[in-house]
Every structure is written in C-alpha cells, then in structure tokens.
Amino acid sequence: MNLLPKSSKEFGSVDYWEKFFQQRGKKAFEWYGTYLELCGVLHKYIKPREKVLVIGCGNSELSEQLYDVGYQDIVNIDISEVVIKQMKERNASRRPQMSFLKMDMTQMEFADASFQVVLDKGTLDAVLTDEEEKTLQQVDRMLAEVGRVLQVGGRYLCISLAQAHVLKKAVGHFSREGWMVRVHQVASSQDQVLEAEPRFSLPVFAFIMTKFRPGPGSALQIFELCAQEQGKPVRLESAERLAEAVRERQQYAWLCGQLYRKAGLGSVSLDLCDGDTGEPRYTLHVVDSPAVKPSRDNHFAIFIIPQGRETEWLFGMEEGRKQLAASAGFRRLITVALHRGQQYEGMDSIQAELSARVLELAPAGMPTQQQVPFLSVGGDIGVRTVQHQACSPLSGNYVVEDVQGDDKHYFRRLIFLSNRNVVQSEARLLKDVSHRAQKKRKKDRKKQRPADTPEDLPAAPGQSIDKSYLCCEHHKAMIAGLALLRSPELLLETPLALLVVGLGGGSLPLFVHDHFPKSCIDAVEIDPSMLEVATQWFGFSQSDRMKVHIADGLDYITSLAGREVRPHYSVIMFDVDSKDPTLGMSCPPPAFVDQPFLQKVKSILTPEGVFILNLVCRDLGLKDSVLTGLKAVFPLLYVRRIEGEVNEILFCQLHPEQKLSTPELLEMAQALEQTLRKPGRGWDDTYILSEMLKTVKIV
C-alpha cells in the first residue's frame, strides 16, 4: 500500500491526511524517528511539569510515550478529524489527563501564553512544501500562532529534516522576533537501512526556538548548533553560517549512507573538526579493497598515521593508501591523519574519541557489536613539535616542525600550510639532539602539554642539522646528475660555478658547498622569509663561495643573459615551486620552461654544462609539451623518475654527442662517489650515487 503523496503539495492538504489515516488505520506513523531515537533531545529541552502543546500530532505514539514517562500535561491537536477520533479512543482510559482536539494550528483557540513548549514532529516540513506565496503565508500564520500561545522563556521544539527552505524560513522568522535559535542534530542508529517504513536520506534535526521578552531597539540574534546529542552548543555568527553548518552535517550523513550501501566509491576523504573551535582535528581517507575476500573479522579497520608521517607516500598518496589497505587485509580501511595545532594524549584517547564517529563509515555486512581494530606503526602516535610558525607575504602561512621518523631519527621540515601534505624542505637532526629531545619528551609527558608546543623540544640552532644527509630523493638525484660533468673524479679540485634557483631550507646548495670545496654558488630565492628560515632553522649560511640573491629567478636569469659579459655556470639547478595550485604543474612555474626563457638559460650554461630541473607535473599533456620544449633547446635530455612521487628530475645538455650509455653513466657516478667518500669527509653511507642514475632514460 502506497501511503506517500504523489507530490509534496499534498502534504498541506486536509483531504490527503484524512485519506492517509483512514487507509493506515490504527497503526502508528512515526515521522523522523521513534520516541527512543528522539528521547535524548526531548528530555534535554522539555521538563516533566511543563505544559506541552503537540501540533499536527497524527497517530504518532510520541505523546503517549512522553506521558508514560511523566510528561502528563500534554494537549494534542491535528487538522484530521479521523485521527483525533482514533487517538481519543486509544487513550481515553489509559491516559485520562492527555487531551486530543481537532484544531487548525494556523487559527488556534487557546489563550495567549498558554504553553511552555510547542512540540512539532515533521509538521512544519509537511506544511512548508514549497516557497510559493500562498504556502509562505500559511506558514507565517502557523509560526505566529506558535509564538502567541508560548510563554516568555517557552520553546518551540520542531523536529525537521532541515531542508534549506525550511531552515531559512524558521530561523529567519524567529530570529527577527528576537528569539534564541538553536539547531540540534538528532542521533540516529546505524541499523536503519532496510526498514518497513520509508527511510529519509537526510539526518534529523531539532530546532529549539526560545522565546525572549521583546526589548527596545533591534533584537539580539543568537544562533547555535549542537552537532552531537551530548555535545556543547557552538555559537555561530549568522543565520547563513548556521545554514552552512547544517548543510555540512547533511552532506556527511549522505556520504555515510552511500558508504554503507556500496563500496568502491573512489577517493573519499573528509575532515573531522573540533566541536568547540571548528578547527580540523582529523583527516580521514576511506579506502576499499574489493579484492579482499570477506570473513567475519576483516570487514573494517582504522589506521592511525603517526604525527609527521602523513606526507609519506604510503599515507599521503592515494596509491600508497591502496597498497596499505591491501597489505592490511581489510575490506575497508580508514586512515586517520592527526592535525598540527591539536592536542592528543595518546592512542587510547584517540580511539575513544573516534570510535563512535568512524563506525558511521562502516561498510554494510559488518556483524553487530564487532570490535573495530585500531592499527598504527609501532603502536605510537608519533612526535610532532612545531618549532616556528609565521606568515610570508609570498608563501603564506608556514611552519617549521620536528617529527620523528620510522628509524627514530628526528627530522626538521618546512611546510606551507596552503599545501600541508607536501614537505617543502627537510633536514635530519643530529643524533645527540634527537636523543636529548626524546628524553625531554618522556619527562614532559607527565605535564600533559600539547604534543606540538614549542617547549617540547629545545629550539635547535643551525649546528643541530646533519648537513651530510640529504632527505629528499629528488635532491639526491639532482646531486647525482653532477656525474654528467666530464672527469667527475677531478670535481673536488676543479672550480665549479653553480646557479640554484629556489632556496627553500637551503639543503641542496649547502650540500654542494660542503662537499665540493672549489664550488662557487649563486642561490636565487624570491621570498626573503625563506632565507631567514633556512638560516635560523636549517643550518644554512652564506660565505665567500655561496651568495643568496633575493630576486625572482625569471628576472635574475634574464638580467644575466642580457649582460655584455655573461657569467657561465657549469651547473644550473631549478627547484622552484609554483604558487598557483590550479595549474597541473606545481614545479616549476610554467614561465620557467617557456622556450624564450630556456634560451636565456642556455646562454649562461657552459658548453659542457648540465641544466638540472625538478619537474612535478600531473597533467600528462602539459608534461609532454614541457619535454618537447626542453628538447628543442637542449638536444640531450635524460629523465629520472622518483619512485613513489610525482617528481621527475630532468638532466639537460647541449650536445647530443655527449650522450652516455647507462654503464658509462654508472661508472662516472661511481667515480664521483669514490672521490666524495674520501677519509675525513662526512658522507651518508646509504647514499649511493650510481643507484640514483640506474633508472635514467634518454628522452
């Protein structure tokens, strides 16, 4: 039997409701949930001794169940004579103090200020079917009557789906009257998917409109949202922000419903925010593995990413997360990244905080009451210490933070918050500093300070940096490219002029400076803030062999190329990021690979020199265009893909006859490494130059 209307307009029709209750008979119809689902919010906002008016009561059991738990001063009205007759018969002997009256809620017969609560479960939604003038006038009469029969301090408690036009009307009407407006999300149970009654895909909300005494002048407007049943209300600045917050909750509920019904929705991610501040606290990624064979215990798991490791390929890239999920062996894995600026007491507290929320993202078919495993690396939440944060006019907000790596070493990172999952610069801290920091952290645990307050680790000066260690794989590959210069075994004794565009933390030019004693380096950086960061936090310093020029790299090279007597560099390196996130290429900015500009680069490169470029380009068509343009200016072009990253290192030379076969290239890399490994020189034993060039291909 189909009892739902053919169109929403029928909800406002008396005839429709008469027919509805005649067809349905005495079986209760529960709009938007049963008493058990609503009792939490009802008991929060209605006191047992208060006089309650239920408008549009229908044949719901809500009033009866409220009566049975002590709310006995209840009057029910409805426009349908059929349902009022049914309800009187049903309750005459069992609930003698509760009354049922046939009455039009737009023309109520009660005296002013007769009630302390007006309860509406779905009635406003049923009447406000559209925004036509006739409908809005009817709703205005209804809400005006609600305001008239309520006492000052009384509450209109409206259970609603909070569709945009309904929320706008209710909030607009009562805020103009100077009432306090609160929207409270009603908790829903997880097992409401296949029910006999139609299930609404939107979450259910309660509007709590509290009547204030009218004051002189403009009315004070108060807007609040309670996103959890027992949560604190959050004050919002406007009706528009309240509507936006409700819409976010609706989108989240829709996503949960979609994830429950089907797997393999593609890349799904969301932020869970702090209820008090609204700041992101956790970032969740949902990863389904359809190939995993279902069993009782492998439906669902949560993986907590240790702090500071969310940028690693395994956790920060979609392909990495898929690999992690497949190796974990669960049908659905949710990875959870912890945000800097938030306090976390430990794995147990995170598990307690997330348990209820992540269950909303569980797949269908998971046995009831099944324990959801929380996984991590080493069972710890990791260490992240923000040492410095500031805002650059060019690069925006950034932080310098120390994090603990997988091998218990500490690493210092520069992160631009506009792209918080990308490490801009990284350096390893010396072991003695790491050890002291670890001991201090254990001591400070008792104080329960935030995990990323600057006091947790001492602000380490420049000498705490391990300058012999290159953290970034693309930097290692760029250094290995120096083997393309002839006679690499003589490079330590040969004057070597380098131009490096893009300073960041200074690791790349600093490594060249320290390992090639005859090198002279010009580093170009557009952002003066980055020079300060590199000097203060990454152990960088200028010398008579290394100068930093604060300039736009485009302008600087154009100026050099325009001189009568041009300087000539044996090596030119570009490691410069784009500030425009909308482009398909994040490194370098497109202007750096325009052919006219590349001709200028060519003009300041020695004939035997090498131009080395860090390319990060996700747009395959754009990448092909860049390679074609480079090849036109530099006929000899090698490319080295960085495994697990988007980066590709391009080695460009002027003369095709200089081309080296892979064995020749590896031999030259080995010769250079042997020279650099001489006793007395600091060298990272894990860094093998020839390994960096094994996968190099000629374009």
XYZ file of C-alpha atoms in Angstrom:
699
model
C 0.000 0.000 0.000
C 1.467 3.357 -1.039
C 0.687 5.999 1.581
C 3.192 8.616 0.418
C 1.807 11.547 -1.602
C 2.171 11.844 -5.361
C 3.612 15.334 -4.881
C 4.857 17.284 -1.880
C 1.957 19.753 -2.247
C -0.411 17.069 -0.937
C 1.274 17.306 2.488
C -0.555 20.587 3.011
C -3.959 19.162 2.071
C -6.634 18.275 4.702
C -8.137 15.715 2.317
C -4.790 13.970 1.922
C -4.357 13.486 5.664
C -7.976 12.306 6.152
C -7.420 9.664 3.449
C -3.960 8.817 4.837
C -5.228 7.964 8.334
C -8.297 6.126 7.006
C -6.024 3.893 4.890
C -3.416 3.407 7.619
C -5.905 2.594 10.355
C -4.671 2.450 13.930
C -1.030 1.623 13.146
C 1.220 4.455 14.379
C 3.115 6.504 11.771
C 6.419 7.891 13.097
C 7.818 10.827 11.155
C 11.596 11.162 11.521
C 12.127 8.513 14.188
C 10.619 6.814 17.182
C 10.463 8.041 20.755
C 13.609 6.046 21.600
C 15.558 7.916 18.897
C 14.214 11.326 19.932
C 14.018 10.986 23.726
C 17.554 12.309 24.286
C 16.817 15.669 22.706
C 13.208 15.795 24.026
C 14.224 15.236 27.648
C 17.001 17.822 27.264
C 14.586 20.597 26.288
C 11.246 19.650 27.959
C 10.742 19.440 31.737
C 8.191 16.908 33.055
C 5.970 19.536 34.742
C 5.755 21.852 31.741
C 2.561 22.274 29.742
C 3.154 20.938 26.232
C 1.187 21.508 23.015
C 1.781 18.981 20.219
C 0.785 20.412 16.832
C -0.055 18.048 13.964
C 0.064 15.057 16.339
C -1.195 12.480 13.783
C -1.332 8.950 15.217
C 2.271 9.012 16.433
C 2.960 7.300 19.758
C 5.293 10.139 20.783
C 2.818 11.926 23.082
C 1.762 8.635 24.660
C 5.353 7.640 25.413
C 6.137 11.083 26.861
C 3.022 10.780 29.044
C 4.075 7.338 30.286
C 7.474 8.623 31.500
C 5.986 11.540 33.438
C 5.099 14.307 30.939
C 1.356 14.331 31.664
C 0.266 17.899 30.885
C 0.045 17.395 27.103
C -2.506 18.777 24.634
C -2.522 17.346 21.081
C -4.092 18.995 18.032
C -4.485 17.879 14.432
C -6.491 19.026 11.423
C -7.760 15.489 10.721
C -10.986 14.540 12.419
C -10.331 10.865 11.654
C -7.043 10.739 13.533
C -8.297 12.761 16.526
C -11.159 10.260 16.914
C -8.687 7.349 16.714
C -6.361 8.890 19.307
C -9.180 9.733 21.755
C -10.406 6.143 21.637
C -6.881 4.779 22.073
C -6.077 6.905 25.138
C -9.361 7.592 26.949
C -8.884 5.058 29.736
C -5.081 4.669 29.871
C -4.113 8.358 29.717
C -7.042 10.365 31.060
C -5.165 13.665 31.564
C -3.993 13.891 27.944
C -6.356 15.645 25.516
C -6.810 15.448 21.724
C -8.519 18.298 19.865
C -9.394 18.820 16.204
C -7.924 22.258 15.508
C -6.230 24.248 12.759
C -2.781 25.280 14.031
C -2.956 28.482 11.947
C -6.045 29.544 13.941
C -5.682 28.077 17.408
C -8.352 28.650 20.052
C -6.006 28.824 23.063
C -5.374 31.965 25.069
C -2.067 33.819 24.743
C 0.903 32.329 26.668
C -0.934 29.074 27.444
C 2.029 26.700 26.975
C 5.679 26.382 27.904
C 6.546 24.059 24.996
C 5.129 23.645 21.484
C 6.280 20.300 20.034
C 6.227 19.759 16.267
C 7.407 16.475 14.749
C 7.502 16.931 10.971
C 4.513 19.276 10.797
C 6.431 22.348 9.611
C 8.094 20.195 6.922
C 4.667 18.880 5.843
C 3.188 22.369 5.509
C 6.198 24.169 4.009
C 6.254 22.135 0.784
C 7.411 24.993 -1.457
C 8.134 28.724 -1.400
C 5.019 29.923 -3.207
C 3.345 32.959 -1.679
C 0.240 31.061 -0.545
C 2.357 28.445 1.256
C 4.574 31.047 2.931
C 1.529 32.975 4.168
C 0.114 29.782 5.710
C 3.456 29.088 7.431
C 3.632 32.693 8.690
C 0.205 32.223 10.311
C 1.296 28.927 11.849
C 4.543 30.333 13.315
C 2.787 33.474 14.549
C 0.288 31.273 16.412
C 3.134 29.230 17.908
C 4.674 32.470 19.181
C 1.337 33.695 20.552
C 0.498 30.591 22.618
C 4.023 30.251 24.080
C 5.028 31.928 27.327
C 8.201 34.039 27.527
C 11.021 31.547 28.091
C 8.971 28.883 26.330
C 10.341 26.780 23.489
C 9.170 25.774 20.038
C 10.760 22.344 19.561
C 10.468 21.369 15.907
C 11.733 18.003 14.607
C 12.682 18.511 10.945
C 14.869 17.343 8.081
C 16.102 20.959 7.941
C 15.843 21.268 4.183
C 17.298 24.590 3.064
C 13.975 26.421 2.511
C 12.517 25.118 5.821
C 15.581 26.110 7.842
C 15.711 29.530 6.183
C 12.059 30.221 6.985
C 12.106 29.011 10.594
C 15.415 30.656 11.514
C 14.526 33.885 9.709
C 11.106 34.185 11.376
C 12.178 33.578 14.967
C 15.496 35.446 14.821
C 13.623 38.537 13.603
C 11.352 38.170 16.630
C 14.421 38.218 18.892
C 14.210 34.538 19.869
C 17.267 32.411 20.515
C 17.778 29.905 17.670
C 19.452 26.553 18.255
C 19.667 23.620 15.841
C 20.415 20.251 17.444
C 21.263 17.181 15.377
C 19.381 14.074 16.483
C 21.495 10.927 16.872
C 20.485 8.134 14.507
C 21.036 4.399 14.919
C 23.303 2.567 12.489
C 20.848 -0.207 11.639
C 18.102 1.792 9.909
C 18.909 0.833 6.355
C 16.325 -1.782 5.422
C 13.119 -0.850 7.232
C 9.454 -1.373 6.528
C 8.893 2.379 6.694
C 10.466 4.679 4.093
C 13.867 5.941 5.317
C 14.836 9.593 4.876
C 18.342 10.019 3.464
C 18.787 13.317 5.325
C 19.643 13.402 9.037
C 17.012 14.588 11.511
C 17.414 17.873 13.414
C 15.581 19.568 16.250
C 15.003 23.337 16.043
C 14.827 24.810 19.539
C 13.465 28.344 19.307
C 13.385 30.024 22.747
C 11.038 32.982 23.202
C 12.655 36.045 24.746
C 10.851 39.089 26.072
C 10.844 41.764 23.344
C 13.380 44.502 24.094
C 13.747 48.078 22.834
C 15.662 48.630 19.605
C 16.992 45.926 17.357
C 16.595 42.349 18.593
C 19.667 40.409 19.708
C 20.283 37.481 17.345
C 21.679 34.240 18.781
C 22.436 31.237 16.560
C 23.749 27.931 17.926
C 24.424 24.429 16.640
C 24.663 21.204 18.635
C 26.195 18.571 16.366
C 26.078 15.769 18.960
C 23.403 14.704 21.408
C 25.509 15.410 24.495
C 27.784 17.970 22.835
C 28.144 21.611 23.784
C 26.347 24.155 21.585
C 28.623 26.159 19.286
C 27.746 29.838 18.818
C 27.680 30.929 15.154
C 27.872 34.454 13.817
C 24.920 34.460 11.401
C 21.920 32.584 10.046
C 23.929 31.939 6.877
C 26.748 30.264 8.820
C 24.196 28.157 10.712
C 22.649 27.031 7.409
C 26.127 26.179 6.088
C 26.925 24.108 9.203
C 23.653 22.187 8.886
C 24.347 21.568 5.196
C 27.784 20.136 6.113
C 26.118 17.715 8.552
C 23.630 16.680 5.846
C 26.411 16.063 3.333
C 28.261 13.968 5.905
C 25.125 11.895 6.579
C 24.615 11.385 2.841
C 28.224 10.243 2.495
C 27.815 7.795 5.402
C 24.706 6.394 3.737
C 26.496 5.968 0.425
C 29.475 4.302 2.077
C 27.153 1.955 3.971
C 25.285 0.859 0.875
C 28.168 0.341 -1.508
C 31.939 0.031 -1.599
C 34.369 1.403 -4.153
C 33.082 4.989 -4.354
C 36.553 6.158 -5.377
C 38.687 8.571 -3.395
C 36.685 9.667 -0.321
C 38.170 11.996 2.289
C 36.759 14.235 4.988
C 37.835 16.337 7.946
C 36.506 15.824 11.466
C 36.618 19.137 13.296
C 36.946 20.159 16.928
C 33.405 20.738 18.223
C 34.379 23.858 20.177
C 36.672 25.647 17.721
C 35.596 24.253 14.355
C 39.281 23.637 13.510
C 40.134 20.396 11.623
C 41.311 17.737 14.082
C 41.458 14.582 11.969
C 41.587 13.951 8.217
C 40.057 10.629 7.194
C 40.560 8.740 3.925
C 38.266 5.802 3.148
C 39.988 3.027 1.176
C 38.021 -0.006 -0.070
C 39.693 -3.214 -1.218
C 37.048 -5.111 -3.239
C 39.535 -7.932 -3.958
C 39.731 -8.868 -0.248
C 37.586 -11.941 0.417
C 35.042 -11.178 3.206
C 35.310 -13.003 6.521
C 33.860 -12.297 9.948
C 36.870 -10.322 11.184
C 38.138 -8.422 8.150
C 35.302 -6.002 7.367
C 36.665 -2.770 8.772
C 39.728 -1.246 10.474
C 41.108 2.166 11.400
C 44.754 3.096 10.798
C 46.188 5.981 12.843
C 49.045 7.664 10.953
C 51.801 8.763 13.363
C 52.179 12.537 13.559
C 54.504 13.971 10.953
C 54.337 10.922 8.683
C 51.173 11.891 6.805
C 53.328 13.290 3.981
C 54.953 9.914 3.256
C 53.893 8.184 0.032
C 52.285 5.242 1.844
C 49.965 7.554 3.804
C 49.791 10.765 1.762
C 49.109 9.449 -1.763
C 46.058 7.544 -2.974
C 48.131 4.735 -4.492
C 50.107 4.421 -1.255
C 46.917 4.157 0.820
C 45.596 1.464 -1.537
C 48.792 -0.505 -1.010
C 48.499 -0.055 2.764
C 44.859 -1.233 2.717
C 45.670 -4.286 0.601
C 48.533 -5.322 2.891
C 46.331 -4.789 5.993
C 43.808 -7.244 4.533
C 40.546 -5.435 5.373
C 37.581 -4.790 3.059
C 37.576 -1.157 4.205
C 40.434 0.721 5.852
C 40.120 4.282 7.124
C 43.403 6.150 7.504
C 43.405 8.927 10.086
C 45.878 11.827 9.933
C 46.379 13.973 13.046
C 46.489 17.754 12.573
C 49.212 20.022 13.843
C 47.958 22.525 16.400
C 45.764 19.894 18.110
C 46.462 18.123 21.412
C 46.422 14.296 21.530
C 47.025 12.442 24.788
C 47.764 9.065 23.232
C 46.407 6.181 21.199
C 43.753 5.213 23.776
C 42.247 8.701 23.916
C 42.207 8.954 20.109
C 40.470 5.580 19.891
C 37.849 6.665 22.437
C 37.289 9.945 20.606
C 36.953 8.381 17.155
C 35.140 5.111 17.872
C 31.567 6.370 17.546
C 32.266 8.641 14.585
C 34.176 6.172 12.430
C 31.519 3.488 12.940
C 29.240 5.708 10.860
C 31.576 4.973 7.938
C 31.478 1.187 8.328
C 30.509 -0.959 5.332
C 27.313 -2.998 5.123
C 27.561 -6.581 6.309
C 29.719 -5.918 9.363
C 28.442 -8.070 12.275
C 26.717 -6.128 15.060
C 28.806 -5.355 18.140
C 32.005 -6.346 16.306
C 35.107 -4.709 17.730
C 36.808 -2.442 15.174
C 40.621 -2.764 15.312
C 42.739 0.391 15.519
C 46.107 -0.059 13.793
C 49.272 2.056 13.668
C 53.037 1.876 13.178
C 54.643 0.674 16.388
C 51.515 1.433 18.408
C 52.534 5.075 18.963
C 51.021 8.321 17.686
C 54.442 9.736 16.854
C 56.035 13.066 17.698
C 55.462 16.431 16.062
C 56.941 19.602 17.538
C 56.237 22.937 15.913
C 59.429 24.970 16.347
C 58.390 28.056 14.423
C 55.351 29.354 12.577
C 54.847 32.566 10.677
C 53.280 34.062 7.595
C 55.187 35.096 4.500
C 53.626 37.699 2.159
C 54.649 35.474 -0.777
C 54.337 31.913 0.531
C 51.534 32.380 3.053
C 51.382 30.632 6.426
C 54.142 28.131 7.076
C 55.535 26.050 9.932
C 58.908 24.588 10.798
C 58.377 21.363 12.706
C 60.428 18.451 14.057
C 58.999 14.972 13.571
C 60.180 11.506 14.483
C 60.812 9.211 11.532
C 60.424 5.463 11.235
C 64.057 4.884 12.216
C 63.689 7.014 15.387
C 65.728 9.833 13.842
C 64.237 13.299 14.129
C 63.691 15.388 11.017
C 63.076 19.093 10.597
C 60.542 20.087 7.977
C 59.301 23.232 6.332
C 55.585 23.028 5.446
C 53.500 25.615 3.602
C 50.029 25.370 5.130
C 48.406 26.093 1.770
C 49.696 22.635 0.783
C 50.070 20.949 4.154
C 50.695 17.438 2.808
C 53.806 18.456 0.872
C 57.196 18.808 2.583
C 58.906 21.851 1.057
C 62.268 21.267 2.742
C 63.592 18.626 5.110
C 66.779 18.008 7.088
C 67.832 15.333 9.552
C 68.758 16.393 13.080
C 71.960 15.125 14.615
C 71.548 12.117 16.895
C 72.621 13.797 20.118
C 69.927 16.446 19.663
C 67.366 13.740 18.855
C 68.372 11.784 21.976
C 68.080 14.807 24.251
C 64.717 15.627 22.703
C 63.435 12.094 23.277
C 64.481 12.141 26.952
C 62.882 15.547 27.408
C 59.673 14.344 25.762
C 59.405 11.390 28.192
C 59.916 13.763 31.117
C 57.350 16.233 29.799
C 54.677 13.575 29.192
C 53.693 13.889 32.835
C 52.848 17.548 32.257
C 50.297 16.619 29.512
C 51.171 19.553 27.301
C 50.064 19.641 23.670
C 52.257 17.406 21.535
C 53.331 20.266 19.329
C 54.084 23.104 21.720
C 57.483 24.674 21.086
C 58.616 23.770 24.643
C 58.603 20.012 23.965
C 61.932 20.148 22.116
C 64.646 22.762 22.519
C 64.777 25.262 19.683
C 67.788 23.791 17.974
C 70.346 26.113 16.369
C 71.818 25.564 12.915
C 74.566 23.200 14.064
C 71.922 20.614 15.084
C 71.390 19.830 11.384
C 73.127 16.802 9.838
C 74.448 18.566 6.734
C 75.906 15.384 5.241
C 72.444 13.850 4.871
C 70.038 14.635 2.010
C 66.461 13.777 2.987
C 64.742 14.433 -0.330
C 65.100 11.775 -3.004
C 64.879 14.396 -5.751
C 67.814 16.297 -4.193
C 69.861 13.085 -4.168
C 69.083 12.577 -7.852
C 69.997 16.192 -8.679
C 73.382 15.813 -6.956
C 73.965 12.514 -8.788
C 73.475 14.460 -12.038
C 76.838 16.147 -11.433
C 78.346 12.884 -12.708
C 77.339 14.077 -16.183
C 80.147 16.628 -15.987
C 83.349 15.331 -17.543
C 86.115 13.999 -15.270
C 83.961 13.684 -12.112
C 86.972 12.401 -10.137
C 88.512 15.882 -10.540
C 85.443 17.875 -9.462
C 86.723 18.427 -5.926
C 89.790 20.168 -7.312
C 88.067 21.945 -10.208
C 86.408 25.384 -9.928
C 82.686 24.730 -10.274
C 80.183 27.541 -10.820
C 76.572 26.698 -9.915
C 73.299 28.616 -10.116
C 70.497 27.240 -7.903
C 67.035 28.769 -8.320
C 64.820 28.043 -5.302
C 66.406 28.038 -1.851
C 63.770 26.537 0.480
C 65.624 25.292 3.558
C 68.926 25.535 1.673
C 69.788 21.790 1.848
C 70.679 21.464 -1.841
C 73.145 24.391 -2.224
C 74.525 23.698 1.278
C 75.349 20.078 0.350
C 77.175 21.199 -2.811
C 79.037 23.898 -0.887
C 80.231 21.498 1.812
C 81.144 18.575 -0.461
C 82.733 20.442 -3.400
C 85.380 22.747 -1.900
C 86.105 24.626 -5.165
C 82.425 25.331 -5.903
C 81.003 28.846 -6.088
C 77.226 29.007 -5.759
C 74.696 31.701 -6.571
C 71.335 30.817 -4.993
C 68.250 32.774 -6.058
C 65.182 32.969 -3.819
C 62.144 35.163 -4.395
C 60.919 35.045 -0.775
C 63.140 36.765 1.828
C 61.291 34.852 4.576
C 62.745 31.609 3.239
C 66.313 32.893 3.643
C 65.512 33.668 7.293
C 64.011 30.193 7.772
C 66.974 28.470 6.096
C 69.483 30.435 8.195
C 67.729 30.114 11.553
C 66.322 26.600 11.339
C 68.169 24.585 8.669
C 71.826 25.386 9.368
C 72.258 27.432 6.192
C 74.830 30.205 5.998
C 76.315 32.315 3.249
C 80.057 32.511 2.635
C 82.518 33.912 0.122
C 81.657 30.862 -2.034
C 77.877 30.952 -1.559
C 75.703 34.021 -2.015
C 71.902 34.301 -1.901
C 70.177 36.792 -4.197
C 66.644 37.805 -3.218
C 65.004 38.074 -6.621
C 62.552 36.456 -8.988
C 64.506 33.711 -10.769
C 62.996 34.777 -14.105
C 64.212 38.355 -13.681
C 67.606 37.287 -12.340
C 68.409 34.988 -15.273
C 67.020 37.477 -17.789
C 69.356 40.109 -16.305
C 72.391 37.781 -16.522
C 71.572 36.790 -20.106
C 71.314 40.456 -21.101
C 74.778 41.430 -19.916
C 77.543 42.201 -22.367
C 79.810 39.822 -20.500
C 77.668 36.951 -19.324
C 78.637 34.676 -16.439
C 78.743 30.980 -17.354
C 77.718 28.221 -14.997
C 78.778 24.587 -15.174
C 75.548 23.589 -13.420
C 72.141 25.307 -13.297
C 69.515 23.803 -10.992
C 65.789 24.680 -10.826
C 63.983 23.538 -7.679
C 61.277 26.147 -7.504
C 57.586 25.606 -6.754
C 54.577 27.309 -8.284
C 52.375 29.442 -6.044
C 49.320 28.724 -8.228
C 47.621 25.481 -7.065
C 45.213 25.433 -10.033
C 47.926 24.505 -12.533
C 48.620 20.904 -13.499
C 52.315 21.583 -12.862
C 53.398 22.524 -9.344
C 57.137 22.684 -10.040
C 58.468 24.787 -11.713
C 56.045 27.595 -12.637
C 55.263 27.341 -16.385
C 57.184 30.537 -17.217
C 60.429 28.757 -16.241
C 60.031 26.279 -19.124
C 58.880 28.705 -21.838
C 61.211 28.380 -24.835
C 62.328 32.059 -24.922
C 63.320 31.772 -21.245
C 65.053 28.425 -21.794
C 67.170 30.127 -24.472
C 68.341 32.565 -21.795
C 69.214 29.633 -19.512
C 71.165 28.087 -22.381
C 73.101 31.316 -22.907
C 74.576 31.229 -19.381
C 75.393 27.479 -19.338
C 78.888 26.315 -20.292
C 79.054 24.107 -23.424
C 79.866 21.025 -21.320
C 77.495 22.016 -18.506
C 74.290 20.421 -17.246
C 70.923 22.047 -16.560
C 69.030 20.062 -13.884
C 65.316 20.607 -13.380
C 62.898 19.212 -10.768
C 59.608 18.663 -12.640
C 56.329 17.946 -10.808
C 53.560 17.693 -13.389
C 50.362 15.640 -13.086
C 48.957 16.800 -16.446
C 50.362 14.329 -18.979
C 49.638 16.581 -21.958
C 51.369 19.508 -20.290
C 54.335 17.295 -19.357
C 54.761 16.146 -22.970
C 54.718 19.792 -24.042
C 57.389 20.699 -21.460
C 59.657 17.830 -22.571
C 59.254 18.815 -26.225
C 60.166 22.431 -25.430
C 63.210 21.395 -23.397
C 64.388 19.035 -26.122
C 64.227 21.837 -28.679
C 66.708 23.899 -26.648
C 68.723 21.108 -25.021
C 69.041 18.264 -27.556
C 70.374 15.813 -24.953
C 67.734 15.148 -22.307
C 67.771 12.462 -19.599
C 64.836 11.854 -17.237
C 64.869 10.158 -13.841
C 61.511 9.341 -12.194
C 61.455 9.479 -8.387
C 59.786 6.278 -7.192
C 56.596 6.785 -5.188
C 56.460 10.502 -6.037
C 55.298 12.696 -8.902
C 58.762 14.271 -9.182
C 60.897 13.680 -12.264
C 64.448 15.012 -12.487
C 65.474 16.210 -15.926
C 69.153 16.443 -16.890
C 69.606 18.684 -19.932
C 72.774 19.130 -22.008
C 73.601 20.954 -25.203
C 75.445 18.377 -27.278
C 73.880 15.008 -28.245
C 77.333 13.583 -28.884
C 77.939 13.812 -25.132
C 75.331 11.079 -24.642
C 76.373 8.365 -22.191
C 75.113 4.793 -22.101
C 73.785 3.525 -18.775
C 77.008 1.593 -17.930
C 79.096 4.702 -18.711
C 76.792 6.851 -16.590
C 77.008 4.447 -13.652
C 80.782 4.279 -13.963
C 81.058 8.076 -13.784
C 78.698 8.171 -10.799
C 80.837 5.580 -9.001
C 83.993 7.598 -9.731
C 82.398 10.735 -8.290
C 81.206 8.871 -5.203
C 84.633 7.386 -4.539
C 86.065 10.896 -4.640
C 83.411 12.208 -2.221
C 83.828 9.272 0.179
C 87.498 10.047 0.922
C 88.501 9.843 4.618
C 87.773 12.947 6.643
C 84.752 13.918 4.588
C 81.266 13.406 6.043
C 79.238 11.108 3.839
C 75.936 9.288 4.296
C 76.659 5.576 3.698
C 73.101 4.950 2.492
C 73.542 7.430 -0.380
C 74.864 5.599 -3.456
C 75.123 7.927 -6.444
C 75.016 5.177 -9.051
C 71.720 3.878 -7.590
C 70.237 7.302 -8.285
C 71.078 7.028 -12.001
C 70.228 3.361 -12.680
C 66.730 4.171 -13.961
C 67.684 7.249 -16.003
C 66.245 7.237 -19.520
C 67.050 9.385 -22.542
C 64.065 11.292 -23.945
